[in-house]
XYZ file of N, CA, C and O in Angstrom:
500
model
N 0.066 -0.946 -0.009
C -0.250 0.028 0.047
C 0.866 1.300 -0.162
O 1.927 1.191 0.611
N -0.373 2.620 -0.316
C 1.223 3.494 -0.547
C 0.545 4.790 0.459
O -0.660 5.284 0.389
N 1.853 5.557 0.820
C 1.008 6.826 1.035
C 0.887 7.925 0.587
O 2.492 8.008 -0.610
N -0.169 8.907 0.226
C 0.124 9.717 -1.380
C -1.147 11.163 -0.201
O -0.804 11.035 0.394
N -0.197 12.398 -1.063
C -0.768 13.477 -1.082
C -1.400 13.955 -2.077
O -1.662 14.352 -2.817
N -2.837 14.703 -1.918
C -3.272 14.437 -2.980
C -4.521 16.556 -2.090
O -4.390 16.733 -1.302
N -4.872 17.184 -3.215
C -5.355 18.298 -2.615
C -7.081 18.026 -2.430
O -6.734 17.375 -2.816
N -7.826 18.683 -0.945
C -8.069 17.688 -1.339
C -9.622 18.010 -2.364
O -10.569 17.669 -2.865
N -9.156 19.342 -2.965
C -10.422 19.893 -4.359
C -10.612 18.640 -5.118
O -11.542 18.660 -5.992
N -8.922 17.691 -5.796
C -9.164 17.067 -6.313
C -10.498 15.721 -5.180
O -10.473 15.154 -5.001
N -11.348 15.575 -7.498
C -11.816 14.416 -7.057
C -11.543 13.249 -6.425
O -11.052 12.283 -6.966
N -12.139 12.299 -5.675
C -11.668 11.117 -4.817
C -11.291 10.067 -5.995
O -12.813 10.186 -5.767
N -10.396 9.481 -6.578
C -10.631 8.440 -8.098
C -11.504 7.200 -6.715
O -10.248 6.100 -6.036
N -12.463 6.646 -7.045
C -13.160 5.930 -6.326
C -13.291 5.805 -4.749
O -12.732 4.369 -4.181
N -13.038 6.707 -4.129
C -12.226 7.028 -2.821
C -10.610 5.395 -3.012
O -11.091 4.540 -1.435
N -9.869 6.004 -3.188
C -8.882 4.505 -2.904
C -7.888 4.300 -1.369
O -6.945 4.228 -1.716
N -8.508 5.143 -0.759
C -7.802 4.480 0.333
C -7.898 5.902 1.927
O -9.269 6.333 1.039
N -7.467 5.532 2.678
C -8.398 6.173 3.880
C -7.587 6.981 3.733
O -6.858 7.723 3.764
N -8.271 8.827 4.047
C -8.253 10.274 3.205
C -8.026 10.302 4.981
O -8.537 10.893 5.888
N -7.422 11.676 5.151
C -7.271 12.613 6.311
C -6.722 13.969 6.013
O -5.422 14.170 5.119
N -7.693 14.753 6.340
C -7.226 16.367 5.317
C -6.034 16.521 7.526
O -6.040 16.527 8.426
N -5.535 16.768 6.407
C -4.301 17.724 7.721
C -3.447 19.526 7.716
O -2.828 19.817 8.997
N -4.655 19.402 7.385
C -4.705 21.355 7.501
C -6.200 21.429 9.239
O -6.944 21.017 9.337
N -5.202 23.193 9.208
C -6.085 22.997 11.245
C -7.351 23.852 10.102
O -8.008 23.926 11.087
N -7.175 24.431 8.812
C -8.067 25.377 9.027
C -9.466 24.765 7.753
O -8.721 23.758 7.202
N -10.883 24.612 8.420
C -12.077 23.674 6.964
C -11.099 23.905 5.702
O -10.919 25.648 5.707
N -10.954 23.428 4.746
C -10.736 24.854 3.023
C -10.993 24.484 2.803
O -13.590 24.557 2.534
N -12.031 25.967 2.142
C -12.781 26.617 1.070
C -13.692 25.821 0.551
O -12.980 24.601 0.091
N -15.255 26.188 0.002
C -16.292 26.217 -0.633
C -15.872 24.050 -0.721
O -16.039 23.407 -1.608
N -15.846 23.576 0.183
C -16.114 22.005 0.343
C -17.563 21.711 2.206
O -16.124 21.860 2.594
N -17.675 20.977 1.438
C -18.355 20.827 2.483
C -18.124 18.647 2.642
O -17.347 17.944 2.156
N -18.438 18.984 4.417
C -17.875 17.625 4.557
C -18.538 16.424 4.489
O -17.488 15.496 4.539
N -19.100 16.929 3.718
C -19.768 15.436 3.481
C -19.205 14.714 1.613
O -19.114 13.841 1.567
N -19.176 16.504 1.354
C -18.681 15.661 -0.122
C -16.703 16.003 -0.645
O -15.942 15.028 -0.681
N -16.288 15.829 1.321
C -14.903 15.931 1.562
C -14.106 14.623 1.478
O -13.493 13.364 1.414
N -14.877 13.227 1.491
C -15.443 11.851 1.987
C -14.260 11.302 2.897
O -13.645 10.456 3.014
N -13.838 12.474 3.643
C -12.913 12.295 5.041
C -12.539 10.678 4.550
O -13.984 10.974 6.184
N -11.898 10.502 6.042
C -12.167 9.834 7.437
C -12.018 10.166 8.667
O -11.620 9.752 9.760
N -10.579 11.237 8.048
C -9.971 11.732 9.506
C -9.906 13.069 9.552
O -8.987 13.308 7.982
N -10.343 13.805 9.179
C -9.280 15.454 9.471
C -8.621 15.725 11.350
O -8.763 15.734 12.449
N -7.473 15.753 11.308
C -6.017 15.621 12.256
C -5.833 17.145 11.918
O -4.339 17.820 11.423
N -6.479 17.737 12.442
C -6.196 19.712 11.832
C -5.073 20.632 13.783
O -3.979 20.752 13.278
N -4.905 19.779 14.378
C -3.873 19.457 14.602
C -2.341 19.536 14.946
O -1.601 19.752 15.329
N -2.232 18.391 13.700
C -1.805 18.215 13.140
C -0.387 19.353 12.179
O -0.233 19.543 11.388
N -2.007 20.187 11.603
C -0.852 21.782 11.134
C -0.793 22.138 11.192
O -0.211 22.091 12.497
N -0.450 23.364 10.421
C 0.740 24.079 10.837
C 0.498 25.031 11.768
O -1.182 25.617 11.822
N 0.861 26.001 12.847
C 0.396 27.359 13.581
C -0.640 28.122 12.840
O 0.193 27.826 11.975
N -1.548 28.610 13.715
C -2.008 30.552 12.456
C -1.048 31.127 11.868
O -0.545 31.465 11.221
N 0.038 30.426 13.595
C 0.749 32.070 13.372
C 2.111 31.594 12.378
O 2.357 32.809 11.320
N 2.508 30.259 12.406
C 3.180 30.065 10.440
C 2.865 29.989 9.820
O 3.258 30.884 8.629
N 1.326 29.768 9.956
C 1.193 29.295 8.331
C 0.597 31.300 7.797
O 0.577 31.514 6.751
N 0.828 31.631 8.906
C 0.112 33.367 8.488
C 1.900 34.085 7.656
O 1.267 34.738 7.068
N 3.018 33.116 8.696
C 3.904 33.749 7.939
C 4.026 33.887 6.675
O 4.841 33.920 6.269
N 3.772 31.951 6.489
C 4.335 31.224 5.386
C 3.468 31.467 4.307
O 4.262 32.812 3.224
N 2.485 32.207 3.771
C 1.071 32.854 3.031
C 1.443 32.240 2.113
O 1.739 33.063 0.602
N 2.320 30.680 2.337
C 2.258 30.574 0.287
C 3.964 30.840 -0.097
O 3.336 30.816 -1.612
N 4.604 30.943 0.471
C 5.188 32.386 0.082
C 6.492 30.929 -0.247
O 7.333 31.122 0.337
N 7.205 30.742 -2.193
C 7.494 29.635 -2.607
C 9.405 29.999 -1.586
O 9.510 29.315 -1.118
N 9.344 31.374 -2.338
C 10.978 31.361 -1.190
C 10.929 31.172 -0.082
O 11.974 31.143 0.614
N 10.131 31.217 1.107
C 9.987 30.676 2.734
C 9.750 29.601 2.906
O 9.861 29.474 3.849
N 9.486 28.957 1.242
C 9.482 27.262 2.276
C 10.842 26.133 3.457
O 9.789 26.098 3.112
N 11.694 26.975 2.390
C 13.031 26.792 2.866
C 12.813 26.149 4.953
O 12.337 25.558 5.271
N 12.363 27.522 4.831
C 12.255 27.656 6.166
C 11.392 27.606 7.482
O 10.810 27.701 8.727
N 10.101 27.121 6.167
C 8.750 26.711 6.596
C 8.380 25.628 7.019
O 8.576 25.212 7.879
N 9.611 24.990 5.890
C 9.691 23.188 6.981
C 10.630 22.750 7.668
O 9.889 22.350 8.654
N 11.477 23.890 8.152
C 12.133 24.286 9.263
C 11.149 23.944 10.621
O 11.648 23.235 11.297
N 10.372 25.327 10.508
C 9.202 25.459 12.134
C 9.058 24.949 12.018
O 8.400 24.645 13.139
N 8.609 24.716 10.950
C 6.400 23.381 10.584
C 7.340 22.616 11.735
O 6.922 21.634 12.785
N 8.559 21.059 11.178
C 9.075 20.335 11.237
C 9.366 20.540 13.005
O 8.677 19.153 13.881
N 9.804 21.590 13.356
C 9.999 22.081 15.339
C 9.086 22.023 15.712
O 8.443 21.129 16.973
N 7.323 22.242 15.041
C 6.873 22.592 16.135
C 5.863 20.997 16.061
O 5.310 20.745 16.981
N 5.822 20.035 14.986
C 5.624 18.796 15.491
C 6.921 18.257 16.327
O 5.588 17.803 17.102
N 7.966 18.158 16.644
C 8.639 18.094 17.754
C 8.031 18.599 19.075
O 8.280 17.402 19.889
N 7.375 19.583 18.997
C 7.638 19.822 20.202
C 5.308 19.849 20.580
O 5.729 19.836 21.394
N 5.252 19.161 20.003
C 3.622 18.042 20.495
C 4.026 16.956 19.083
O 2.754 16.126 18.520
N 4.989 16.449 20.272
C 4.505 14.794 19.450
C 3.149 13.939 20.100
O 3.224 13.464 18.683
N 2.664 14.231 21.041
C 1.599 13.664 20.384
C 0.567 13.516 19.042
O 0.035 12.173 19.137
N 0.632 14.511 19.123
C -0.279 14.685 17.149
C 0.070 14.238 16.589
O 0.195 13.217 15.884
N 1.719 14.092 16.287
C 1.775 13.835 15.575
C 2.678 12.249 14.929
O 2.038 11.459 14.057
N 2.415 11.472 16.233
C 3.091 10.274 16.970
C 1.044 9.560 16.914
O 1.011 8.268 15.649
N 0.600 10.785 16.818
C -1.018 9.826 16.808
C -1.288 9.623 15.028
O -2.014 8.620 14.779
N -0.915 10.871 14.247
C -1.514 10.197 13.263
C -0.508 9.470 12.089
O -0.394 8.845 10.854
N 1.419 9.276 13.234
C 1.707 8.345 11.940
C 1.212 6.290 12.760
O 1.487 5.905 11.476
N 0.389 6.580 13.804
C -0.026 5.123 14.572
C -1.506 4.460 13.444
O -1.533 4.084 13.038
N -1.520 5.744 13.211
C -2.964 6.098 11.674
C -2.133 5.732 11.555
O -2.920 4.287 9.789
N -1.619 6.032 10.665
C -0.858 6.112 8.723
C -0.535 4.670 8.448
O -1.311 3.635 8.207
N 0.457 3.834 9.062
C 1.311 3.203 10.237
C -0.369 1.407 9.855
O 0.508 0.896 8.565
N -0.833 1.280 10.353
C -2.399 0.323 10.895
C -2.796 0.290 9.290
O -3.227 0.370 9.063
N -3.398 2.050 8.872
C -4.086 1.871 7.633
C -3.225 1.118 6.269
O -4.935 0.831 5.866
N -2.473 1.756 6.625
C -1.210 0.940 5.151
C -1.370 -0.344 5.229
O -0.373 -0.957 4.432
N -1.553 -0.961 6.408
C -1.209 -2.915 6.148
C -2.675 -3.290 5.774
O -2.469 -4.028 4.864
N -3.948 -2.037 4.959
C -4.678 -2.959 4.462
C -5.196 -1.647 3.280
O -5.948 -2.322 2.546
N -4.306 -0.642 3.423
C -4.990 0.077 2.298
C -3.854 1.296 1.666
O -3.406 1.417 2.725
N -4.272 2.759 1.285
C -3.407 3.195 0.812
C -3.933 4.455 1.640
O -5.180 4.556 2.447
N -3.151 5.293 2.253
C -3.907 6.348 2.798
C -3.421 7.936 2.135
O -1.778 8.121 1.926
N -4.251 8.926 1.733
C -4.299 9.745 1.549
C -4.373 11.046 1.731
O -5.003 11.029 3.111
N -2.621 11.905 2.318
C -2.512 13.177 3.382
C -3.882 14.308 2.232
O -3.268 14.305 1.128
N -4.785 14.707 2.555
C -5.239 15.570 2.584
C -5.014 17.328 2.529
O -4.715 17.759 3.766
N -4.664 18.380 1.894
C -4.725 19.970 2.359
C -5.629 20.795 1.206
O -6.289 20.252 -0.229
N -5.320 22.011 1.757
C -5.764 22.697 0.864
C -5.718 23.766 -0.373
O -6.480 23.993 -1.204
N -4.407 23.799 -0.545
C -3.563 25.067 -0.582
C -3.534 24.330 -2.556
O -3.302 23.649 -2.298
N -3.207 25.598 -2.663
C -3.016 25.580 -4.345
C -1.700 25.019 -4.924
O -1.480 23.777 -5.924
N -0.340 25.108 -4.377
C 0.364 24.907 -4.344
C 0.657 23.735 -4.106
O 1.057 22.596 -3.155
N 0.880 22.108 -4.563
C 1.174 21.450 -4.656
C 2.660 20.709 -4.571
O 2.707 18.685 -3.970
N 3.192 21.467 -4.208
C 4.717 20.648 -4.021
C 5.410 21.604 -2.769
O 6.133 20.789 -2.548
N 4.396 22.545 -1.817
C 5.116 23.282 -1.119
C 3.959 23.009 -0.259
O 3.646 24.814 -0.243
N 3.319 22.227 0.493
C 2.515 22.690 1.470
C 3.371 21.590 3.076
O 4.031 20.810 2.592
N 2.223 21.868 4.131
C 2.346 20.893 4.687
C 2.731 19.738 4.376
O 2.943 18.840 5.010
N 0.821 18.891 3.737
C 1.554 17.940 3.294
C 2.329 17.382 2.817
O 2.249 15.874 3.308
N 2.900 18.177 2.141
C 3.818 17.300 1.055
C 5.298 17.067 2.125
O 6.238 16.148 2.352
N 4.936 17.642 3.135
C 6.081 17.451 4.214
C 5.593 16.942 5.283
O 6.841 15.574 5.910
N 4.750 16.168 5.887
C 4.114 15.172 6.264
C 4.820 13.642 6.135
O 5.277 13.477 7.213
N 4.140 14.110 4.987
C 4.786 12.848 3.937
C 6.088 12.023 3.812
O 6.253 10.882 4.178
N 6.957 13.161 3.746
C 8.644 13.157 3.364
C 8.618 12.344 5.385
O 9.846 11.294 4.704
N 8.113 13.019 6.101
C 8.562 12.844 7.007
C 7.972 11.337 7.816
O 8.514 10.432 8.601
N 7.194 11.405 6.977
C 6.408 9.681 8.030
C 6.344 8.523 7.037
O 6.923 7.471 7.747
N 7.227 9.709 5.624
C 7.876 7.522 4.845
C 9.481 7.732 5.284
O 10.157 6.134 5.955
N 9.946 8.708 6.065
C 10.958 7.931 6.652
C 11.520 8.312 7.680
O 11.752 6.496 8.788
N 9.986 7.920 8.420
C 9.815 7.663 9.981
C 9.240 6.088 9.571
O 10.028 5.335 10.856
N 8.914 5.839 8.987
C 7.853 4.402 8.958
C 9.058 3.881 7.936
O 8.201 2.303 7.791
N 9.642 3.894 7.205
C 10.379 3.906 6.530
C 9.645 2.387 4.913
O 10.767 2.027 5.154
N 9.324 4.049 5.205
C 8.429 3.603 3.324
C 8.678 4.303 1.846
O 10.412 4.367 2.424
N 8.803 3.289 1.313
C 9.430 3.593 -0.066
C 9.823 4.631 -0.667
O 8.012 4.863 -0.500
N 10.206 5.365 -1.113
C 9.848 6.938 -1.362
C 9.227 6.047 -3.055
O 9.673 6.336 -3.690
N 8.239 7.197 -3.740
C 7.338 6.373 -4.474
C 7.317 7.959 -5.651
O 6.943 8.973 -4.165
């Protein structure tokens, strides 16, 4: 099974896995019914202060990544909860980390997926 990262606005392809929203705030224009979520782990998203500071400025992404990883280290229970869910679900199905940002390469879900793949020793795909 595979760990994937997708925008929540992407139509679920036959709901091909366990879907986890990793944004602190609910994405605009998506109803909770149409999101087809299995879990919303808003606590694992970047803090409001960090999110506002980053403001999706690609030039700030390297520092955003460092600050976000530091935030995760400060609240290990939230990250460990995500890690346990991912590890458990990957035994039977794909896991999809969902986010609302437009930028598909520079967001917290990408950072979380990289960290989870390293920590769970998953092959990078």
